[in-house]
mmCIF file of C-alpha atoms in Angstrom:
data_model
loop_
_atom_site.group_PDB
_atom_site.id
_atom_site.type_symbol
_atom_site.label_atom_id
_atom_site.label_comp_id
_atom_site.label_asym_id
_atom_site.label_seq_id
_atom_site.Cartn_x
_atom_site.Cartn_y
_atom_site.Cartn_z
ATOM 1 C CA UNK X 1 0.000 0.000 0.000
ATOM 2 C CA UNK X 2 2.816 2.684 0.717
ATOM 3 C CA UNK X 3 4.285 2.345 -2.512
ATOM 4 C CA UNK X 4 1.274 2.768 -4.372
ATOM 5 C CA UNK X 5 0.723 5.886 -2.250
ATOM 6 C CA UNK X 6 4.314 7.126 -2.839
ATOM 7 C CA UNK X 7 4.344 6.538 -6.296
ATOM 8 C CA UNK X 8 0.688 8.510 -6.652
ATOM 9 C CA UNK X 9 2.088 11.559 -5.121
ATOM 10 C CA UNK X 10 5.167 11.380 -6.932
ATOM 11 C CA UNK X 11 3.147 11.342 -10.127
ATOM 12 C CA UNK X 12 1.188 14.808 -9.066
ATOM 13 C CA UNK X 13 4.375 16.442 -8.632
ATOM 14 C CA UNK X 14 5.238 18.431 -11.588
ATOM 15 C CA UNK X 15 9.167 18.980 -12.940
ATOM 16 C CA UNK X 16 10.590 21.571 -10.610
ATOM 17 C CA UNK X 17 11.267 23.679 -14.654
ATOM 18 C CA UNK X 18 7.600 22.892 -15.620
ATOM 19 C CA UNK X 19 6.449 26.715 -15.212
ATOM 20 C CA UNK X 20 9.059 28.339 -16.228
ATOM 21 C CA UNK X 21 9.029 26.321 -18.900
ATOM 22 C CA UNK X 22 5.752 27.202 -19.959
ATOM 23 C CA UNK X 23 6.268 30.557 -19.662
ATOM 24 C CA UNK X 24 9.083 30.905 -21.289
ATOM 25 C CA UNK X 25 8.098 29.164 -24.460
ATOM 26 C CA UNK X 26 4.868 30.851 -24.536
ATOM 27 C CA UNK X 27 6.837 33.938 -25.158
ATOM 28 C CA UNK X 28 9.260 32.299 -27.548
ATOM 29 C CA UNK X 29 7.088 30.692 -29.969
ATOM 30 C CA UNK X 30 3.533 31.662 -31.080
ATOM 31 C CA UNK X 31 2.073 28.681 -31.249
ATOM 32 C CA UNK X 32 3.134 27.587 -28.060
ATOM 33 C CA UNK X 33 1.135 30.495 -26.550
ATOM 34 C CA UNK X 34 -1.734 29.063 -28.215
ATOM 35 C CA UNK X 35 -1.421 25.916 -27.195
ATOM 36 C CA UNK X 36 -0.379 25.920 -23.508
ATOM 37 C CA UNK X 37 -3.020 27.595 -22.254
ATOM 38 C CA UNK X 38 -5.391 25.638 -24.051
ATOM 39 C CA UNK X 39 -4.232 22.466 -22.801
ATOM 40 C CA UNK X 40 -2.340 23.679 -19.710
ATOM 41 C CA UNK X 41 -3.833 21.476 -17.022
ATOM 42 C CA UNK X 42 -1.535 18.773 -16.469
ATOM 43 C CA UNK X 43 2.078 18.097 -16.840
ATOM 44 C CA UNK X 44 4.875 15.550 -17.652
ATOM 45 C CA UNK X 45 4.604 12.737 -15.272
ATOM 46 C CA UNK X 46 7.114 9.213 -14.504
ATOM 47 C CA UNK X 47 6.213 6.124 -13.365
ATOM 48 C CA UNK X 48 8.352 2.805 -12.376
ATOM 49 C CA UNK X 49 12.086 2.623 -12.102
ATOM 50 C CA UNK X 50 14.387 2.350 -14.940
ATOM 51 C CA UNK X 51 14.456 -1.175 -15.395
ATOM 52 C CA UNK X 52 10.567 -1.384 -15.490
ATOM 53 C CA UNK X 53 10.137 1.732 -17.554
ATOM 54 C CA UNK X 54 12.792 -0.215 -20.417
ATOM 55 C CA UNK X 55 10.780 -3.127 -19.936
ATOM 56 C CA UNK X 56 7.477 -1.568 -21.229
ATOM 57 C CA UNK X 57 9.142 -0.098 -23.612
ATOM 58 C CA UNK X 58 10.106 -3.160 -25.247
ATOM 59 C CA UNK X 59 6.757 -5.036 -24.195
ATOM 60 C CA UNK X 60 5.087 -1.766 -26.233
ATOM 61 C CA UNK X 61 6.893 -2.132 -29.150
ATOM 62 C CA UNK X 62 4.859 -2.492 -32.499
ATOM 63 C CA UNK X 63 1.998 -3.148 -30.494
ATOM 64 C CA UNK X 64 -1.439 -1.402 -29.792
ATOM 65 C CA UNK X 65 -1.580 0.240 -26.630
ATOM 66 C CA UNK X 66 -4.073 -2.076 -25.752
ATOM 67 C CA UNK X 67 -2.293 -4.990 -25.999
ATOM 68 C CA UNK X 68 1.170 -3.701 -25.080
ATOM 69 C CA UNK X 69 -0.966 -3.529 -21.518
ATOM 70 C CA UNK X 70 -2.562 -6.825 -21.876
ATOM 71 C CA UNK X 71 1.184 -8.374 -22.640
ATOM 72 C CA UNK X 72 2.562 -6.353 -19.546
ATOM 73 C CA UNK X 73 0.174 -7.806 -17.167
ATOM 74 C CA UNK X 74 1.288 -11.368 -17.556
ATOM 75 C CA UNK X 75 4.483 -10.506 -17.878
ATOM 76 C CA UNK X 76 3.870 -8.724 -14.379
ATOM 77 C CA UNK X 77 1.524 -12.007 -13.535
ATOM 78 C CA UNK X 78 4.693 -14.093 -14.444
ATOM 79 C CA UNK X 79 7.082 -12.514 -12.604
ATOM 80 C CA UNK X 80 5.334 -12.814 -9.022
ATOM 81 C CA UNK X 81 3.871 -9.045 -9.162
ATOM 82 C CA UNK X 82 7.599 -7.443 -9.438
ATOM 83 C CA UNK X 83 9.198 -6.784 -12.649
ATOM 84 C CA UNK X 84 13.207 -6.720 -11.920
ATOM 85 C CA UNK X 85 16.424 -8.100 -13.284
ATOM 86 C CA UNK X 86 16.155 -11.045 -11.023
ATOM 87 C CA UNK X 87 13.063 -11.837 -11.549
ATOM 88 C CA UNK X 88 13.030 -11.628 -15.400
ATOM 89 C CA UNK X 89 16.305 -13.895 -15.443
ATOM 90 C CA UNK X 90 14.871 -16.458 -13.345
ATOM 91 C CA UNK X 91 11.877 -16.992 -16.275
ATOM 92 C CA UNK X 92 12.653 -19.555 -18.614
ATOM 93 C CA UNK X 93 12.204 -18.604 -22.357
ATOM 94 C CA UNK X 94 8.622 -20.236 -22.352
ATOM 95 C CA UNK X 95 7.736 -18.154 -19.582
ATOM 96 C CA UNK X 96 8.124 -14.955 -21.121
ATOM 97 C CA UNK X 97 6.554 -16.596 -24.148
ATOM 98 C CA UNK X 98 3.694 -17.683 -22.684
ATOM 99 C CA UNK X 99 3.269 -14.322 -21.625
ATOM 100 C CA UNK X 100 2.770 -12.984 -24.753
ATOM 101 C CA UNK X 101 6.286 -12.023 -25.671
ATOM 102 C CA UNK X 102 7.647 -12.245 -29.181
ATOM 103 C CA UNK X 103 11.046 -14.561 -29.818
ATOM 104 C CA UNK X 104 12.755 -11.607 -30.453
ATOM 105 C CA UNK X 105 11.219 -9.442 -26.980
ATOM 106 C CA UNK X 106 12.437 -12.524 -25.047
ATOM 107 C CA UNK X 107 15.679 -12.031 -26.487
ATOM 108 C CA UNK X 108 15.479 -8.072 -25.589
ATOM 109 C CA UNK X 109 14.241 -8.017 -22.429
ATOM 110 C CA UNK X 110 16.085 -10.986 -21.199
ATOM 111 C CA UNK X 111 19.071 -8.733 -22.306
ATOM 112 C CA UNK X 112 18.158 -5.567 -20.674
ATOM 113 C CA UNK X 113 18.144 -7.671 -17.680
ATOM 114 C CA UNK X 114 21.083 -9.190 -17.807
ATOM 115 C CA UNK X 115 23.173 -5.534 -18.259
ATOM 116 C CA UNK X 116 21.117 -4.099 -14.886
ATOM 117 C CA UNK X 117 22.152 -7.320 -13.586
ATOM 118 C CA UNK X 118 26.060 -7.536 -14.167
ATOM 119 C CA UNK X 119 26.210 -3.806 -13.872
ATOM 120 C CA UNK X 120 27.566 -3.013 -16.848
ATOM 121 C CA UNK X 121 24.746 -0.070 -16.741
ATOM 122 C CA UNK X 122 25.911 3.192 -15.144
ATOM 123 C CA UNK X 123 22.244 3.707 -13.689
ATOM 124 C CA UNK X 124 23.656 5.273 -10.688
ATOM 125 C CA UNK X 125 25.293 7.838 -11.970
ATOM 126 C CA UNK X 126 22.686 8.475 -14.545
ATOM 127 C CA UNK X 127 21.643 11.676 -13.112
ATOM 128 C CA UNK X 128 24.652 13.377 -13.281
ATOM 129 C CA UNK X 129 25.542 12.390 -17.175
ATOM 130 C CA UNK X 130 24.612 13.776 -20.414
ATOM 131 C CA UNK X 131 21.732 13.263 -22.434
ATOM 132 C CA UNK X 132 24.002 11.889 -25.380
ATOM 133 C CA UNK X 133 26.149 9.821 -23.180
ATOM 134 C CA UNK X 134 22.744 7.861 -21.495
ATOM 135 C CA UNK X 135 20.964 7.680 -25.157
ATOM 136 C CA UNK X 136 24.557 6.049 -25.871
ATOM 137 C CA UNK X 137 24.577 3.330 -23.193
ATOM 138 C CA UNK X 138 20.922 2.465 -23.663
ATOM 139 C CA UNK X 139 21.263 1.883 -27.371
ATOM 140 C CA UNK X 140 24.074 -0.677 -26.832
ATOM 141 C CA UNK X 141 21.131 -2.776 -25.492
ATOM 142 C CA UNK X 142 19.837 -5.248 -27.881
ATOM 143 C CA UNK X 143 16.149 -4.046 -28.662
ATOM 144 C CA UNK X 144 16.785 -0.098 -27.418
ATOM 145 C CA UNK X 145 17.055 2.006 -30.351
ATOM 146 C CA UNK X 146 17.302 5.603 -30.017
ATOM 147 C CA UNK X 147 13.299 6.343 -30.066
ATOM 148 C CA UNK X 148 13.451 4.461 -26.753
ATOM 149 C CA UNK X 149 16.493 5.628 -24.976
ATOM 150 C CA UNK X 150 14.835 9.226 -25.725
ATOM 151 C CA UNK X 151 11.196 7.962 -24.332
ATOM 152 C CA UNK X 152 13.206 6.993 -21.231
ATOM 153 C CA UNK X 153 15.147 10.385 -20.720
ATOM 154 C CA UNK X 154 11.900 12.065 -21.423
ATOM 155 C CA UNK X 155 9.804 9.602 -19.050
ATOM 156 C CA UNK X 156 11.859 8.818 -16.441
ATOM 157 C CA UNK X 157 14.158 11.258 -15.899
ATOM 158 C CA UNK X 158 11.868 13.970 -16.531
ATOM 159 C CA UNK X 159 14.991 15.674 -18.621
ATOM 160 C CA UNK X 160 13.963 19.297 -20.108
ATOM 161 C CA UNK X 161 15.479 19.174 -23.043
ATOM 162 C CA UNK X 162 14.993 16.017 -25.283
ATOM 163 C CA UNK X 163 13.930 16.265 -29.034
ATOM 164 C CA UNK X 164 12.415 12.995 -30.410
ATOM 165 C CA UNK X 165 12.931 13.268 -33.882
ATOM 166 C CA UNK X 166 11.801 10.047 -34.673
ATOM 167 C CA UNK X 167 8.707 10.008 -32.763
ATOM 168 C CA UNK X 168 5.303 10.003 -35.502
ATOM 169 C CA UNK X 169 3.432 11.579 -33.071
ATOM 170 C CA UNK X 170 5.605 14.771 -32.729
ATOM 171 C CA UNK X 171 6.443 14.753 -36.525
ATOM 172 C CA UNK X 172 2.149 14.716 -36.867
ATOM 173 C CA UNK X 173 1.620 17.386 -34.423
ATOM 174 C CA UNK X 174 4.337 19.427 -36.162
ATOM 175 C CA UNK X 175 2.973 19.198 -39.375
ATOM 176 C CA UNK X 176 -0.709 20.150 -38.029
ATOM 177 C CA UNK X 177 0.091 22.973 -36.022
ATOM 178 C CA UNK X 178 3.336 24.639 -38.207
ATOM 179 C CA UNK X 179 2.728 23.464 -41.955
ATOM 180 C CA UNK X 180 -0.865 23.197 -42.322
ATOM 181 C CA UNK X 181 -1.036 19.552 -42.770
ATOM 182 C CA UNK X 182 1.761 19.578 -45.086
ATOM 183 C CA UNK X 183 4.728 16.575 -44.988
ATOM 184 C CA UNK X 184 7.446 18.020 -42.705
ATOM 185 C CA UNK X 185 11.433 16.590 -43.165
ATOM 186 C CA UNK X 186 13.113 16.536 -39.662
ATOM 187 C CA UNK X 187 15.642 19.459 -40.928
ATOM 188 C CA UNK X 188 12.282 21.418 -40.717
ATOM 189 C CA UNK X 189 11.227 19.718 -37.679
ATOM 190 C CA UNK X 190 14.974 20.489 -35.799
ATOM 191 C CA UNK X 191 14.129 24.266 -36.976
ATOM 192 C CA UNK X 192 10.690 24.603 -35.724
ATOM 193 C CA UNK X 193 12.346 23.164 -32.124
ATOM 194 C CA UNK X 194 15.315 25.704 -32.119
ATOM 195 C CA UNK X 195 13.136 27.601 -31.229
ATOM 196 C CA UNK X 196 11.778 25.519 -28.171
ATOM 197 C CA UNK X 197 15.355 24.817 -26.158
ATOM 198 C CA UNK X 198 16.263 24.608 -23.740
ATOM 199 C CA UNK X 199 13.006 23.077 -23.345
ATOM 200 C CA UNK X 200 12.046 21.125 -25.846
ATOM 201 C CA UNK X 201 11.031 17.951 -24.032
ATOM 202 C CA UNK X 202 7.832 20.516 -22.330
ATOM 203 C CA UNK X 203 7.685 21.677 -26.410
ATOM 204 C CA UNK X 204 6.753 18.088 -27.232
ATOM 205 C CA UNK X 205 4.462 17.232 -24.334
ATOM 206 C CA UNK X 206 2.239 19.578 -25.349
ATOM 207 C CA UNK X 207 2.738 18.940 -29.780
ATOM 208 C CA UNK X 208 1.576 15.372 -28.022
ATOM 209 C CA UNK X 209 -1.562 17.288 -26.116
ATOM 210 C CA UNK X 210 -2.276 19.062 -29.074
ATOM 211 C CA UNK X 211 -3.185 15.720 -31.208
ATOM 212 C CA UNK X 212 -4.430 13.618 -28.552
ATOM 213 C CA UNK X 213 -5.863 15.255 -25.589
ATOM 214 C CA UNK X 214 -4.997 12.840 -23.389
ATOM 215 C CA UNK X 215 -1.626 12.946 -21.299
ATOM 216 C CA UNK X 216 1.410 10.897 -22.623
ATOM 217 C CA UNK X 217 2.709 8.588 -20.025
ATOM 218 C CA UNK X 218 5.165 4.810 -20.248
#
């Protein structure tokens, strides 16, 4: 029970930069002041610890919503209620399988566990590294491409400044609310977020609000 409780208030908390944030892009870009206020209840909120937050990432991947959830929950079911290194690596193959996991998704998160495991990771010191450096570790993990090491910066570090280029939802929201609909390249995209830093990770929460209502969360 207290670690439900924890982790609710922690998720009500926004980033300590989440005002100024606002604020600041409001006045830099004009349709950021547009936007904002319009959807300007609610803010960018983490959930799990690093290890789980890879995990549904990998779970999630090329999957519905929907059934990235439905996958997760076995996988949870599976693994005694806790999701950890441990706990993955003591699941046999058809385990995971029989949770729902692809071949390959075995193979990726069984991996990802294995490098928290041996401590190869650096997730201690995490906090106090670069953006580039972290994206860098993560995508020496089999299964963690860049899109993902960038979800997890965004989602679980709460860092300000993280551009997903290769996200189709920010490319979308781009292309809606700067070109009219129009096909956007990511040399325009970069350009339209220029003008966004150094907080282009709040820039992309709301380009995210702006197409679907709904807060982002993994």
């Amino acid at each position: 029970m207290s670690t439900s409780v924890e982790q609710v208030i922690f998720q009500e908390v926004a980033p300590e930069y989440w005002g100024q944030a606002c604020a600041e892009l409001m006045k830099q870009d004009r349709i950021l002041k547009k936007i904002i206020p319009k959807y300007g209840s609610g803010f960018l909120m983490t959930r799990g610890d690093a290890f789980t937050t890879l995990a549904r990432a990998i779970v999630g991947q090329q999957i519905s919503v929907a059934a990235a959830q439905s996958v997760w929950n076995r996988v949870l079911l599976a693994a005694k209620k806790k999701v950890n290194p441990k706990n993955i690596l003591a699941l046999t193959v058809e385990d995971l399988r029989g949770a729902g996991l692809s071949g390959r998704k075995v193979e990726y998160i069984r991996d990802l566990a294995e490098h928290f495991n041996s401590g190869r990771l650096h997730a201690n010191q995490w906090k106090g590294m670069e953006d580039e450096v972290i994206i860098k570790e993560l995508c020496d993990i089999r299964g963690i491409g860049r899109w993902t090491a960038e979800m997890f910066l965004i989602f679980n570090m709460v860092r300000p400044n993280i551009l997903p280029l290769d996200d189709v939802g920010l490319i979308k929201a781009i292309s809606l609310n700067y070109f009219s609909g129009e096909p956007v390249s990511r040399h325009e995209a970069r350009e339209v977020a220029a003008n966004w830093a150094p907080w282009r990770t709040v820039a992309t929460w709301y380009m995210w609000r702006s197409i679907d209502p709904i807060p982002v969360e993994y």
